[in-house]
JSON list of C-alpha atoms and ligand atoms in Angstrom, two decimals:
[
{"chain": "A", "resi": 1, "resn": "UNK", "atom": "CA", "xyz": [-39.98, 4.77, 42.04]},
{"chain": "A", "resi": 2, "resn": "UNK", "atom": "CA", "xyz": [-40.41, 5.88, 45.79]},
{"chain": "A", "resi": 3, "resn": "UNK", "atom": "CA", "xyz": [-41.48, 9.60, 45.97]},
{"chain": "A", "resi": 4, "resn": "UNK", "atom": "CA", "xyz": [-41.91, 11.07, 48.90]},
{"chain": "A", "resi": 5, "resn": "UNK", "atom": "CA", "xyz": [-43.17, 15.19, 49.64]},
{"chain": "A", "resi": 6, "resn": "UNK", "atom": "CA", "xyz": [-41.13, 16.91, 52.13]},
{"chain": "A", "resi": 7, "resn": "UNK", "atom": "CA", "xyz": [-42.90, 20.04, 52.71]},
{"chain": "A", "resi": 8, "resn": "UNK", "atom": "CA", "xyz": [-46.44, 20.43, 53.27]},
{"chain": "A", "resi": 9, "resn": "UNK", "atom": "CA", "xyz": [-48.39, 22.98, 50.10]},
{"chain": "A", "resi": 10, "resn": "UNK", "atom": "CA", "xyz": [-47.95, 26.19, 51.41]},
{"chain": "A", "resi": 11, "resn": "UNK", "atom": "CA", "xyz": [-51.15, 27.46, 52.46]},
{"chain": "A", "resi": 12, "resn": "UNK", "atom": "CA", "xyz": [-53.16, 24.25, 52.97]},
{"chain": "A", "resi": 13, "resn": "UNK", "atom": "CA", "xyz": [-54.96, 23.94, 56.39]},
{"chain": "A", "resi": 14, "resn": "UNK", "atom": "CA", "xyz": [-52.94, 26.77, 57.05]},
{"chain": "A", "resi": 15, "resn": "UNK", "atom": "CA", "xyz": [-50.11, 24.97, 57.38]},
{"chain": "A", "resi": 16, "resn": "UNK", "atom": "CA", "xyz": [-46.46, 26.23, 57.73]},
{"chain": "A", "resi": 17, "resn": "UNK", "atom": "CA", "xyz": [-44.12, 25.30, 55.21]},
{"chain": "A", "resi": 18, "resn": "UNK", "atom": "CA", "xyz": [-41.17, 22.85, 56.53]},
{"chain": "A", "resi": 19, "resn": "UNK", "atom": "CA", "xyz": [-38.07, 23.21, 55.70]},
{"chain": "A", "resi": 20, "resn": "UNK", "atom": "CA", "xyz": [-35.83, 20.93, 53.40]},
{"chain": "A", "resi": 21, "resn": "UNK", "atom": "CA", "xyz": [-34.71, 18.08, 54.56]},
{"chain": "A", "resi": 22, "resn": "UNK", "atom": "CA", "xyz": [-33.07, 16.89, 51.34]},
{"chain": "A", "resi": 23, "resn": "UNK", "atom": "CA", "xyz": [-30.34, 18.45, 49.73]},
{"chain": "A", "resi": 24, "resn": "UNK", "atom": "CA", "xyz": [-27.77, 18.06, 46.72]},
{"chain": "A", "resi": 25, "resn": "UNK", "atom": "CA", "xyz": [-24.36, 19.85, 46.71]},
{"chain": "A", "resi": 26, "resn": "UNK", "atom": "CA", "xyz": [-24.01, 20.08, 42.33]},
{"chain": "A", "resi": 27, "resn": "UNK", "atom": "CA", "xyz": [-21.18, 21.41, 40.70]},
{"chain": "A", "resi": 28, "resn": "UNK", "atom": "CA", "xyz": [-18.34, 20.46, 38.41]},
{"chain": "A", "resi": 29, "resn": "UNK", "atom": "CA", "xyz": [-15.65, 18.40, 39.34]},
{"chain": "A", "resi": 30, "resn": "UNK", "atom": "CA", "xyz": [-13.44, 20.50, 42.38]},
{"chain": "A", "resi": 31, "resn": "UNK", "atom": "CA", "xyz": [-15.99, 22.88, 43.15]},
{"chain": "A", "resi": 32, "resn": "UNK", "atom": "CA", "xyz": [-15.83, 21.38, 46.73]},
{"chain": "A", "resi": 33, "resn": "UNK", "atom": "CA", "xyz": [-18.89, 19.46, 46.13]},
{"chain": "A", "resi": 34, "resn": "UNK", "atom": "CA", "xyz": [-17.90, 16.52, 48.83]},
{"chain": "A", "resi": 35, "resn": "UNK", "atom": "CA", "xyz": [-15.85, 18.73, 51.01]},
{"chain": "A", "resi": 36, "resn": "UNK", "atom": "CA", "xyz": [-19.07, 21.06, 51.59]},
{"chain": "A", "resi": 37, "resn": "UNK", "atom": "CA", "xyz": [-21.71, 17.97, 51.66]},
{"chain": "A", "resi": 38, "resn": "UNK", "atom": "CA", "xyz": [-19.81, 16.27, 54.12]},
{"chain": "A", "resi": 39, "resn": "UNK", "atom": "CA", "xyz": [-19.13, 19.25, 56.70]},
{"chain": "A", "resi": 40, "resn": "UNK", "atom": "CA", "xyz": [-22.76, 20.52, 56.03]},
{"chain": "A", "resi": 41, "resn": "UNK", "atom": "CA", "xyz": [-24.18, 17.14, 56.71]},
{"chain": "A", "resi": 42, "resn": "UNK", "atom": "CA", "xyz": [-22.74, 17.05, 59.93]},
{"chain": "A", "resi": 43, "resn": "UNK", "atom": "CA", "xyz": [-23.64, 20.68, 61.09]},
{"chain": "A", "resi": 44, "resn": "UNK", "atom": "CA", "xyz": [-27.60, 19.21, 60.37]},
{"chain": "A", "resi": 45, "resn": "UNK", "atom": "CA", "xyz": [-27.14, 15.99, 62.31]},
{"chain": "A", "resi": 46, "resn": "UNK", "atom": "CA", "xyz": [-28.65, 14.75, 58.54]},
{"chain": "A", "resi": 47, "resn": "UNK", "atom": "CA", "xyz": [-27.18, 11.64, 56.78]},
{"chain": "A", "resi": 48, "resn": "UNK", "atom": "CA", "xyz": [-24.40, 12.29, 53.88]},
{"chain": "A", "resi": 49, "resn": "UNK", "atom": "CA", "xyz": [-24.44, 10.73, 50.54]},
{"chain": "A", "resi": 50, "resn": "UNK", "atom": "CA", "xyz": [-21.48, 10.23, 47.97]},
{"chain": "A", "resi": 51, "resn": "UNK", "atom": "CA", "xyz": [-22.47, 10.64, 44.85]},
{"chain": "A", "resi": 52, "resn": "UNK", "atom": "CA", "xyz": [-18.91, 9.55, 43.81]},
{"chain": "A", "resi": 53, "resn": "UNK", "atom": "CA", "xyz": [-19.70, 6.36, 45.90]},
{"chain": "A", "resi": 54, "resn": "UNK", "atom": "CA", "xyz": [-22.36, 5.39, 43.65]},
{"chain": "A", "resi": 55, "resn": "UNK", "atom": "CA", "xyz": [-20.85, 5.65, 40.30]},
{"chain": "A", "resi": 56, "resn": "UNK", "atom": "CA", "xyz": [-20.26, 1.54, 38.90]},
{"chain": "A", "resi": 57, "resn": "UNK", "atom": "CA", "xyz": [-17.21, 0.28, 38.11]},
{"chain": "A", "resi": 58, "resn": "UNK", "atom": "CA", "xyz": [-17.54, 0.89, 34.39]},
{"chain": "A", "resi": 59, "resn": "UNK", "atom": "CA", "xyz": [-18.19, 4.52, 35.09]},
{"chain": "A", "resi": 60, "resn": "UNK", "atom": "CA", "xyz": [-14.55, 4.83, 37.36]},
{"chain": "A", "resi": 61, "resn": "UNK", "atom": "CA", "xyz": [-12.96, 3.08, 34.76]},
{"chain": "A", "resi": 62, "resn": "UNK", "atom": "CA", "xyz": [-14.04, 5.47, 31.77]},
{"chain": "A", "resi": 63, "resn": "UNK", "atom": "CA", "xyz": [-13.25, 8.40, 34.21]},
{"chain": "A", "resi": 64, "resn": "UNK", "atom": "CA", "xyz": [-9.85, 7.40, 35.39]},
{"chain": "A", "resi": 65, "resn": "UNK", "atom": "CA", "xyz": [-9.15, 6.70, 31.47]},
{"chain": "A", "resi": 66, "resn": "UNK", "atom": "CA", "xyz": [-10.17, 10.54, 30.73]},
{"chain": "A", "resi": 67, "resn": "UNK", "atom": "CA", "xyz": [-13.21, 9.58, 29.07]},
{"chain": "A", "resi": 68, "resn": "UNK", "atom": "CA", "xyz": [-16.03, 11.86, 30.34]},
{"chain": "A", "resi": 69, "resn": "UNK", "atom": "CA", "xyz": [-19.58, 10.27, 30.85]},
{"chain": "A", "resi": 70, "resn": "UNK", "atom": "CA", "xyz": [-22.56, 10.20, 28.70]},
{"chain": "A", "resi": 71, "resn": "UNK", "atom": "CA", "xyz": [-25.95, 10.84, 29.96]},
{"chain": "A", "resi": 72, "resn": "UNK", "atom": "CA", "xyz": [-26.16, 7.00, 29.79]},
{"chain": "A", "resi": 73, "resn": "UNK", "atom": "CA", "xyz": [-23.22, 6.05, 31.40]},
{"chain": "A", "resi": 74, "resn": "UNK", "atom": "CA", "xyz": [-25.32, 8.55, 34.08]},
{"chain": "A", "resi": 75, "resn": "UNK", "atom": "CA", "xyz": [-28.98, 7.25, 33.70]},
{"chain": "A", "resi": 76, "resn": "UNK", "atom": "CA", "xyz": [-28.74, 4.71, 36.38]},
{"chain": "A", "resi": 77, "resn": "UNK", "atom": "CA", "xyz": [-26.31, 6.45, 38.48]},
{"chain": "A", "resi": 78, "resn": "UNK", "atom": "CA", "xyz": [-28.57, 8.82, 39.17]},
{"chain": "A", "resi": 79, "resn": "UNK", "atom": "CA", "xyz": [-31.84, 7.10, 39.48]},
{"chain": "A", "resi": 80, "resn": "UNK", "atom": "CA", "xyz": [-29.67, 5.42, 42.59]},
{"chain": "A", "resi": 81, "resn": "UNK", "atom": "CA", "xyz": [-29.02, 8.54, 44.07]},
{"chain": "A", "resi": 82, "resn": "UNK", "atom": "CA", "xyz": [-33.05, 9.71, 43.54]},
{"chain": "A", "resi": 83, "resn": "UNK", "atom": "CA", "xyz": [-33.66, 6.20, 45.44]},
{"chain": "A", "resi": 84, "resn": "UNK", "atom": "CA", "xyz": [-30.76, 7.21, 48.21]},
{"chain": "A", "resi": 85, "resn": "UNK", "atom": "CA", "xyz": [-32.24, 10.88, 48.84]},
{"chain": "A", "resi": 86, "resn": "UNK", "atom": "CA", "xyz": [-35.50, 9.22, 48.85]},
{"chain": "A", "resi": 87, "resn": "UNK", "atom": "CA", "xyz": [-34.49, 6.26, 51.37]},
{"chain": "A", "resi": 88, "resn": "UNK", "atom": "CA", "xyz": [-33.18, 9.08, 54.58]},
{"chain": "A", "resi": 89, "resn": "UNK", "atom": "CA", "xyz": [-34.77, 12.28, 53.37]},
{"chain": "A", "resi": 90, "resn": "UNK", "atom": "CA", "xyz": [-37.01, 12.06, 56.32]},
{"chain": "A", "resi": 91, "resn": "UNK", "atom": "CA", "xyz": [-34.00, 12.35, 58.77]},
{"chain": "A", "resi": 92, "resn": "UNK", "atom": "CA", "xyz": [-32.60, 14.78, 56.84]},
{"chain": "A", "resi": 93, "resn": "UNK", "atom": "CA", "xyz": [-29.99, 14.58, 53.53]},
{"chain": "A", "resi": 94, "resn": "UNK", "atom": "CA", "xyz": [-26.98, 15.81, 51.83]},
{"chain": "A", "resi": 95, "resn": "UNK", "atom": "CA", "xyz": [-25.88, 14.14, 48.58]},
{"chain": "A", "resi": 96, "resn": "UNK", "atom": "CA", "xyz": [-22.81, 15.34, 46.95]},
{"chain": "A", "resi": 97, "resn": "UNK", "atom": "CA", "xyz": [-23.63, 15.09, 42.87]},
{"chain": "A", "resi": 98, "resn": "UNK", "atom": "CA", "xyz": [-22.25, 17.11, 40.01]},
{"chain": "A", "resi": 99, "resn": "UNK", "atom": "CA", "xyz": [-25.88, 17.23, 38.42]},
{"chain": "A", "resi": 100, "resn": "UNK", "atom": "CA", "xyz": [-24.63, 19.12, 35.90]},
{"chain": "A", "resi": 101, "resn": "UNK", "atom": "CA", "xyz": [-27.50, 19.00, 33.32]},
{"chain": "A", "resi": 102, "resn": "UNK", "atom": "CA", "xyz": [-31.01, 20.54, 34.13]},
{"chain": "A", "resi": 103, "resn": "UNK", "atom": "CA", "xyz": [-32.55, 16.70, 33.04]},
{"chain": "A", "resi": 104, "resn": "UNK", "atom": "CA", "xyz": [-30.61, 15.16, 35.88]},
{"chain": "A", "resi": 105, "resn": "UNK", "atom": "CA", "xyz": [-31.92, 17.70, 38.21]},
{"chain": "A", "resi": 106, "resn": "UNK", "atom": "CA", "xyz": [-35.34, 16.76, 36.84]},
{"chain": "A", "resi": 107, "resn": "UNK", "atom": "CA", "xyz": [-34.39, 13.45, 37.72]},
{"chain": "A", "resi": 108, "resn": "UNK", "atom": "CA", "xyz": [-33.29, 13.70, 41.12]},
{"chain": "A", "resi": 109, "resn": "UNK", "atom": "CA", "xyz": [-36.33, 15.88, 42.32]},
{"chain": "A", "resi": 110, "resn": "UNK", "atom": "CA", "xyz": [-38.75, 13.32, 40.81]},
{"chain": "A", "resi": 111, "resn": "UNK", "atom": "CA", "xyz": [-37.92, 11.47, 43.91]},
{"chain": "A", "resi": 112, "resn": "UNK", "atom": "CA", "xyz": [-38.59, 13.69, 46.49]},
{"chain": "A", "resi": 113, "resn": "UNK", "atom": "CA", "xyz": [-40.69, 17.10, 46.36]},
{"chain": "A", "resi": 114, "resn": "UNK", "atom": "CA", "xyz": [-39.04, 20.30, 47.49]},
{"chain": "A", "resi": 115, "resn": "UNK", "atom": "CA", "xyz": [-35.84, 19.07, 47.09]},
{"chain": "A", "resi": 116, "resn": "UNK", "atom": "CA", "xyz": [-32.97, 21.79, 47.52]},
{"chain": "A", "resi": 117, "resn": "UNK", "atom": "CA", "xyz": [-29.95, 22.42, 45.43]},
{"chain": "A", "resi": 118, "resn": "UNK", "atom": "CA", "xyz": [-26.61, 24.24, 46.27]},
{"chain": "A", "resi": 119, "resn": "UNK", "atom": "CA", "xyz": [-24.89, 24.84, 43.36]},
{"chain": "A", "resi": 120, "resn": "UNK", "atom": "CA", "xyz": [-21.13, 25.54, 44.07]},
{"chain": "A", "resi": 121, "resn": "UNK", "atom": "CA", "xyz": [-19.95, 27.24, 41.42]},
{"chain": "A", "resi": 122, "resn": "UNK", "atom": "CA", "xyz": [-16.24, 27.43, 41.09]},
{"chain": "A", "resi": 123, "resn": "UNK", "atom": "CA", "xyz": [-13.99, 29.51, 38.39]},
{"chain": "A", "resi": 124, "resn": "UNK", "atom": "CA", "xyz": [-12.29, 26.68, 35.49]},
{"chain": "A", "resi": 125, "resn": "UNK", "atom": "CA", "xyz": [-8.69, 27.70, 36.67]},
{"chain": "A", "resi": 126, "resn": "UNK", "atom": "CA", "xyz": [-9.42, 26.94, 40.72]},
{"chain": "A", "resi": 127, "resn": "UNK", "atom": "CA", "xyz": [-11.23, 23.42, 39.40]},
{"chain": "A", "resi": 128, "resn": "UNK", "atom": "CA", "xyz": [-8.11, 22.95, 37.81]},
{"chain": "A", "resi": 129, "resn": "UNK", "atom": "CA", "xyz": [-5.61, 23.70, 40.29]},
{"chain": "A", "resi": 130, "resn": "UNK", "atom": "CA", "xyz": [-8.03, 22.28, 43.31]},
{"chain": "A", "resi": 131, "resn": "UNK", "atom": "CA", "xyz": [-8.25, 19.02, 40.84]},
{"chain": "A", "resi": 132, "resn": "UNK", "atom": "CA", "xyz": [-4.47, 18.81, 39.64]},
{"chain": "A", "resi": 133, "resn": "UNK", "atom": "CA", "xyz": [-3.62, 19.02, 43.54]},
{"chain": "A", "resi": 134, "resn": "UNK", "atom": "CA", "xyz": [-5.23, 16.12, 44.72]},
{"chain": "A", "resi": 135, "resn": "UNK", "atom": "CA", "xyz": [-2.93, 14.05, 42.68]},
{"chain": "A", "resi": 136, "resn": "UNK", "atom": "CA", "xyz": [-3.26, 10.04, 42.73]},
{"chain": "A", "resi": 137, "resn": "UNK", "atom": "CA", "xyz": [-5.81, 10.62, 46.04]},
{"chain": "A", "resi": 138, "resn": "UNK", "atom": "CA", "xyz": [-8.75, 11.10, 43.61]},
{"chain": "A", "resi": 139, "resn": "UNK", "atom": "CA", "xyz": [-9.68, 8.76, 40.56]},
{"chain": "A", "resi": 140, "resn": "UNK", "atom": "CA", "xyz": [-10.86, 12.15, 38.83]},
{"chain": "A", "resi": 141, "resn": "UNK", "atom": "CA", "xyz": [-8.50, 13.48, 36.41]},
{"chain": "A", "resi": 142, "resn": "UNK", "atom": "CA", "xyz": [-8.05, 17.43, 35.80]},
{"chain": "A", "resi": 143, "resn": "UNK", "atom": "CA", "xyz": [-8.12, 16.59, 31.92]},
{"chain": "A", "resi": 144, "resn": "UNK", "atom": "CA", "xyz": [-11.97, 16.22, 32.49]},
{"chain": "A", "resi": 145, "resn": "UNK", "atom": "CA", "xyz": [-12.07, 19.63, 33.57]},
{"chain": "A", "resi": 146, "resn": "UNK", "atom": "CA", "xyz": [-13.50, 21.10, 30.36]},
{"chain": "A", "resi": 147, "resn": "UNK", "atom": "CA", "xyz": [-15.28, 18.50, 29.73]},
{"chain": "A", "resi": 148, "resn": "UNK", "atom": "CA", "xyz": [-17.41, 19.15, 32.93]},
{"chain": "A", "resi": 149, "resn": "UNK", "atom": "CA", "xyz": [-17.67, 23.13, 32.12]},
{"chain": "A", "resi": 150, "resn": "UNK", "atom": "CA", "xyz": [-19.09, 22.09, 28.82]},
{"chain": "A", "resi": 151, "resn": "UNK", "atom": "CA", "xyz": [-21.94, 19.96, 30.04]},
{"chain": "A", "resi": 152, "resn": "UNK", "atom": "CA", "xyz": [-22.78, 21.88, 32.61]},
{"chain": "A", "resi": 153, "resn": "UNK", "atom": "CA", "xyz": [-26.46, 23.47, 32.24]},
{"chain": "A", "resi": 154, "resn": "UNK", "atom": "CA", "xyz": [-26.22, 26.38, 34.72]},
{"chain": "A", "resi": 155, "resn": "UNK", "atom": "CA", "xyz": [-29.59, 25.87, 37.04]},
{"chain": "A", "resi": 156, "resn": "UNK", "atom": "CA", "xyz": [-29.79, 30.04, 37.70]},
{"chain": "A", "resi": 157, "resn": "UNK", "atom": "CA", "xyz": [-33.37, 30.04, 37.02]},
{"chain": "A", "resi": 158, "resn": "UNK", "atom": "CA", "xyz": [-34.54, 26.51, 39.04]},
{"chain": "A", "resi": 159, "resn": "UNK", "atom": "CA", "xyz": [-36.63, 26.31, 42.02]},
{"chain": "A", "resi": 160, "resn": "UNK", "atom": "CA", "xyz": [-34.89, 25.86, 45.60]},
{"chain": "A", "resi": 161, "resn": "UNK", "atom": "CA", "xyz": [-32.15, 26.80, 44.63]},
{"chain": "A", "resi": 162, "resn": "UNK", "atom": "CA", "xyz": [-29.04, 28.41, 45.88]},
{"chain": "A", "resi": 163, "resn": "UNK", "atom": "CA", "xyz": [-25.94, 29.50, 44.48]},
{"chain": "A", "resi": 164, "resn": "UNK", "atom": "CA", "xyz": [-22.59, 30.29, 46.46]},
{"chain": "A", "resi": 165, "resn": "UNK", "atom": "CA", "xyz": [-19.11, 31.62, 45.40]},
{"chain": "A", "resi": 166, "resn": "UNK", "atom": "CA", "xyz": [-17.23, 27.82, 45.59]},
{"chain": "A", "resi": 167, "resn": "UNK", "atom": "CA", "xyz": [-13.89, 30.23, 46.05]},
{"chain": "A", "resi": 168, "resn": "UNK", "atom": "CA", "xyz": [-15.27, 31.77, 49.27]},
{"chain": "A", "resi": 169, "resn": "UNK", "atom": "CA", "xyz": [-13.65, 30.76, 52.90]},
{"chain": "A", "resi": 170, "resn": "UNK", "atom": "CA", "xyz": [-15.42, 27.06, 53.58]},
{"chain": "A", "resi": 171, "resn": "UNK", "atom": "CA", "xyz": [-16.89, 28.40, 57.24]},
{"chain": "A", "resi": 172, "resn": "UNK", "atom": "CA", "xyz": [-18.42, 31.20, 54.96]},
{"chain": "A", "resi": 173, "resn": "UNK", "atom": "CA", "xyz": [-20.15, 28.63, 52.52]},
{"chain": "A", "resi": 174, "resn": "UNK", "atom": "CA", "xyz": [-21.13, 26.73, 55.23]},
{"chain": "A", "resi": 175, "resn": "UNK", "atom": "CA", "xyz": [-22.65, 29.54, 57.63]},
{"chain": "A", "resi": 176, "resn": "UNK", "atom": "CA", "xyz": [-24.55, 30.41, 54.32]},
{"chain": "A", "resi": 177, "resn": "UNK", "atom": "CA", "xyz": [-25.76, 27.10, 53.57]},
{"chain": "A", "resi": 178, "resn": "UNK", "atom": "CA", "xyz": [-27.63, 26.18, 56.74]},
{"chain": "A", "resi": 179, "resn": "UNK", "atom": "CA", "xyz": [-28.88, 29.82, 57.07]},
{"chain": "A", "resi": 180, "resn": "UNK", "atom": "CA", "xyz": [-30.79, 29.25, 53.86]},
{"chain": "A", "resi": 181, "resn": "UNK", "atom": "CA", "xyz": [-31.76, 25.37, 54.24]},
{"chain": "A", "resi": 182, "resn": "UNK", "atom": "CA", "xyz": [-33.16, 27.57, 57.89]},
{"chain": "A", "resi": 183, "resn": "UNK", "atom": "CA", "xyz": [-35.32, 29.81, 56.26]},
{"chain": "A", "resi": 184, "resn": "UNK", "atom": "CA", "xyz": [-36.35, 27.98, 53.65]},
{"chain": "A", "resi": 185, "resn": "UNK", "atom": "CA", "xyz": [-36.74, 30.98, 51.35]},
{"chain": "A", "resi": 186, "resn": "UNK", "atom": "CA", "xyz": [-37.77, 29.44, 48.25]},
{"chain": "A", "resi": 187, "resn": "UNK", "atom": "CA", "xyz": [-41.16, 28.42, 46.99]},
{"chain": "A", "resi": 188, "resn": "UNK", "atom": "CA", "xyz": [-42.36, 25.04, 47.50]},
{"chain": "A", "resi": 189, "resn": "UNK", "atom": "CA", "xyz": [-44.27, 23.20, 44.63]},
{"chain": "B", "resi": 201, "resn": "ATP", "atom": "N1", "xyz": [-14.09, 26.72, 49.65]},
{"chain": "B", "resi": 201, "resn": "ATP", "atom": "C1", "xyz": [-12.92, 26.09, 49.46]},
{"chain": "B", "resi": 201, "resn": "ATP", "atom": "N2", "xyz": [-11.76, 26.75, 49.65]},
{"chain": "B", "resi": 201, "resn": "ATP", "atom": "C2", "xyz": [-10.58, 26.14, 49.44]},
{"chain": "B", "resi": 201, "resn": "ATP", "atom": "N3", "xyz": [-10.43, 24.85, 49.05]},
{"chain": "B", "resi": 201, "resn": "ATP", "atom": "C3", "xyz": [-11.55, 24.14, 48.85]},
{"chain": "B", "resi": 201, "resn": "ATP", "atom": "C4", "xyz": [-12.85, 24.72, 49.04]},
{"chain": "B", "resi": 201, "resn": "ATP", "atom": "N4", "xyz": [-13.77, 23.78, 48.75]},
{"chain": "B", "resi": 201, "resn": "ATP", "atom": "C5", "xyz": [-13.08, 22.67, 48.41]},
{"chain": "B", "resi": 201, "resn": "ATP", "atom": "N5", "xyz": [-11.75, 22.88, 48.47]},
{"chain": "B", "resi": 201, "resn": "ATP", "atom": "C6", "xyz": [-10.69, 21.93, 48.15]},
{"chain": "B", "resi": 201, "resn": "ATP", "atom": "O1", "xyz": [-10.79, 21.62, 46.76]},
{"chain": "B", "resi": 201, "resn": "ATP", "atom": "C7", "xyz": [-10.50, 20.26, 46.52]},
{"chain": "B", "resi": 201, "resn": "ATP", "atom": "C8", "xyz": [-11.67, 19.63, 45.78]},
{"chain": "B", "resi": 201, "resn": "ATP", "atom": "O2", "xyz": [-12.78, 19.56, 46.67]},
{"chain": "B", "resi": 201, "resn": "ATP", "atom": "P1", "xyz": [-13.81, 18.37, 46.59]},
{"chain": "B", "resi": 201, "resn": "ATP", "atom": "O3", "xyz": [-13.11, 17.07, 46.40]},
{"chain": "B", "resi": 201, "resn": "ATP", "atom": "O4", "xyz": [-14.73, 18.52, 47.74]},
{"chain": "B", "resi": 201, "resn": "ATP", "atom": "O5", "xyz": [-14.57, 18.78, 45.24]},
{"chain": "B", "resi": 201, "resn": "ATP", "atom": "P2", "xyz": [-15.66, 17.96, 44.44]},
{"chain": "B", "resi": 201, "resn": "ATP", "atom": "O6", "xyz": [-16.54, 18.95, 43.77]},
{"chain": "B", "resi": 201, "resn": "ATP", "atom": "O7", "xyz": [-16.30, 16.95, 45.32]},
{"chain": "B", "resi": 201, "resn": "ATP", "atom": "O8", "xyz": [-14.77, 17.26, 43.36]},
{"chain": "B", "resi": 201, "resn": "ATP", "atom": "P3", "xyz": [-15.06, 15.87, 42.64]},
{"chain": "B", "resi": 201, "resn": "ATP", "atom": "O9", "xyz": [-16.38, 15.98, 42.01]},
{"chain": "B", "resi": 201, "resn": "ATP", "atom": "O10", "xyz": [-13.96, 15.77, 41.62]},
{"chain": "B", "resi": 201, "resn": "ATP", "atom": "O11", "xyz": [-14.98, 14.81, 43.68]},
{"chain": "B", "resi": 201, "resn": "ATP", "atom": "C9", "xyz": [-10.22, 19.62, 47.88]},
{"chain": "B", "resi": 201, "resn": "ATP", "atom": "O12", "xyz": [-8.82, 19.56, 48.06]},
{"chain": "B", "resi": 201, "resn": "ATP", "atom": "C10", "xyz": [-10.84, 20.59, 48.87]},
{"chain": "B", "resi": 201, "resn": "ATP", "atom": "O13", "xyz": [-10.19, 20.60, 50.09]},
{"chain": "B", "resi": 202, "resn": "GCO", "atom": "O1", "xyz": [-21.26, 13.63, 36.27]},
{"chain": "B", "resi": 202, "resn": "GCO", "atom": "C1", "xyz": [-20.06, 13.41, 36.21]},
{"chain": "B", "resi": 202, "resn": "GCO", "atom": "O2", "xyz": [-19.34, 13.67, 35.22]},
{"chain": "B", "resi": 202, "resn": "GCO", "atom": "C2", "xyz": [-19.38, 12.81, 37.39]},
{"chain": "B", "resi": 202, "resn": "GCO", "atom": "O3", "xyz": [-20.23, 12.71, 38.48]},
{"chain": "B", "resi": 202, "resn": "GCO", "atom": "C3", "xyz": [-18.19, 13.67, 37.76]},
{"chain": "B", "resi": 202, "resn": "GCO", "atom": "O4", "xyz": [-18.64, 14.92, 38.14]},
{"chain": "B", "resi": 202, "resn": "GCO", "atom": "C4", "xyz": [-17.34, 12.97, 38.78]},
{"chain": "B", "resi": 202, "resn": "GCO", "atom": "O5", "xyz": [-17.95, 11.89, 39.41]},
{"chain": "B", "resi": 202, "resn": "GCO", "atom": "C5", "xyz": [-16.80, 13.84, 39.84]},
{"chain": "B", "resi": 202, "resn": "GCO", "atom": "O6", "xyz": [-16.63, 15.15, 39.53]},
{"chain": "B", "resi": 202, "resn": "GCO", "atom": "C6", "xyz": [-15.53, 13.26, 40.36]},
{"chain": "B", "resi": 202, "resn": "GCO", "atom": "O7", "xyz": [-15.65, 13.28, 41.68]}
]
């Protein structure tokens, strides 16, 4: 496994700390988690990752059934994203990724220290009607819905991380996002 350290220790050699240059948009399904990634991505000039895009075959298949995922069905899905935040997190990188369990979080900062989360959080009847309005554009059906409120671990006490309204005005989201991946605020391991 690569691992690479983003941010120097705060403190040593005086050093100042950097700021993240790796970041995961998490949330259930339709809390915007691609729209966001995407448009923040661009604002950093940093690289943008689908987290959809990484998913095999097997796993679109069960999910376009209704079946929702196991943590197995997710194991190597997300040691590929860990290996794609790794691979441009020194140019800078947004990956869109539900992350929905505190373990997969784990997982995903094993491959790069400091790594930042923005956790979208979104209200079950706006997943629903965001989901349900896509229609046929989106292999995700809104059945899953509960199914991705149920496994989701809420990270409200992690490190790095922050947590935005999902049902706020995009710009808003947005202006808040890169003030905080700016500043930095939280501790560094
Ligand atoms: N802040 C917002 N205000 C209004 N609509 C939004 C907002 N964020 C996202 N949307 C809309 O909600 C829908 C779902 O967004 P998006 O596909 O980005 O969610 P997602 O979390 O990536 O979902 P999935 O995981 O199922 O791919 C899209 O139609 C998008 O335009
Ligand atoms: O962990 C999961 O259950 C999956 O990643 C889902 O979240 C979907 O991929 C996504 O929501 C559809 O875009």
């Amino acid at each position: 496994m690569q691992k690479i350290a983003l941010s120097s220790p705060a403190g040593a050699l005086g050093a100042t700390v950097c700021p993240p240059r790796a970041v995961v948009v998490m949330g259930v399904s339709g809390s915007g988690k691609s729209t966001v990634g995407e448009m923040l991505a661009r604002r950093q000039g940093w690289a943008f990752v689908e987290g959809d895009a990484f998913h095999s075959e097997g796993n679109h298949a069960k999910m376009r059934a209704g079946i929702p995922l196991t943590d197995e069905d997710r194991e190597s899905w997300l040691e590929a994203l860990g290996c794609e935040l790794a691979r441009h997190a020194a140019g800078g990188v947004v990956l869109s990724c539900s992350a929905l369990k505190r373990a997969y979080r784990r997982r995903l900062r094993a491959h790069v220290d400091g790594l930042a989360f923005i956790w979208l959080e979104v209200g079950r009847d706006a997943a629903h009607r965001r989901v349900a309005g896509r229609g046929d554009r989106h292999f995700f059906p809104a059945t899953l819905i509960d199914s991705q409120f149920a496994t989701l671990e809420p990270p409200h006490d992690e490190a790095g991380l922050l947590h935005l309204d999902s049902e706020r005005p995009l710009e808003e989201i947005l202006e808040h996002a890169a003030e905080w991946l700016r500043r930095n605020p939280h501790a560094h391991p």
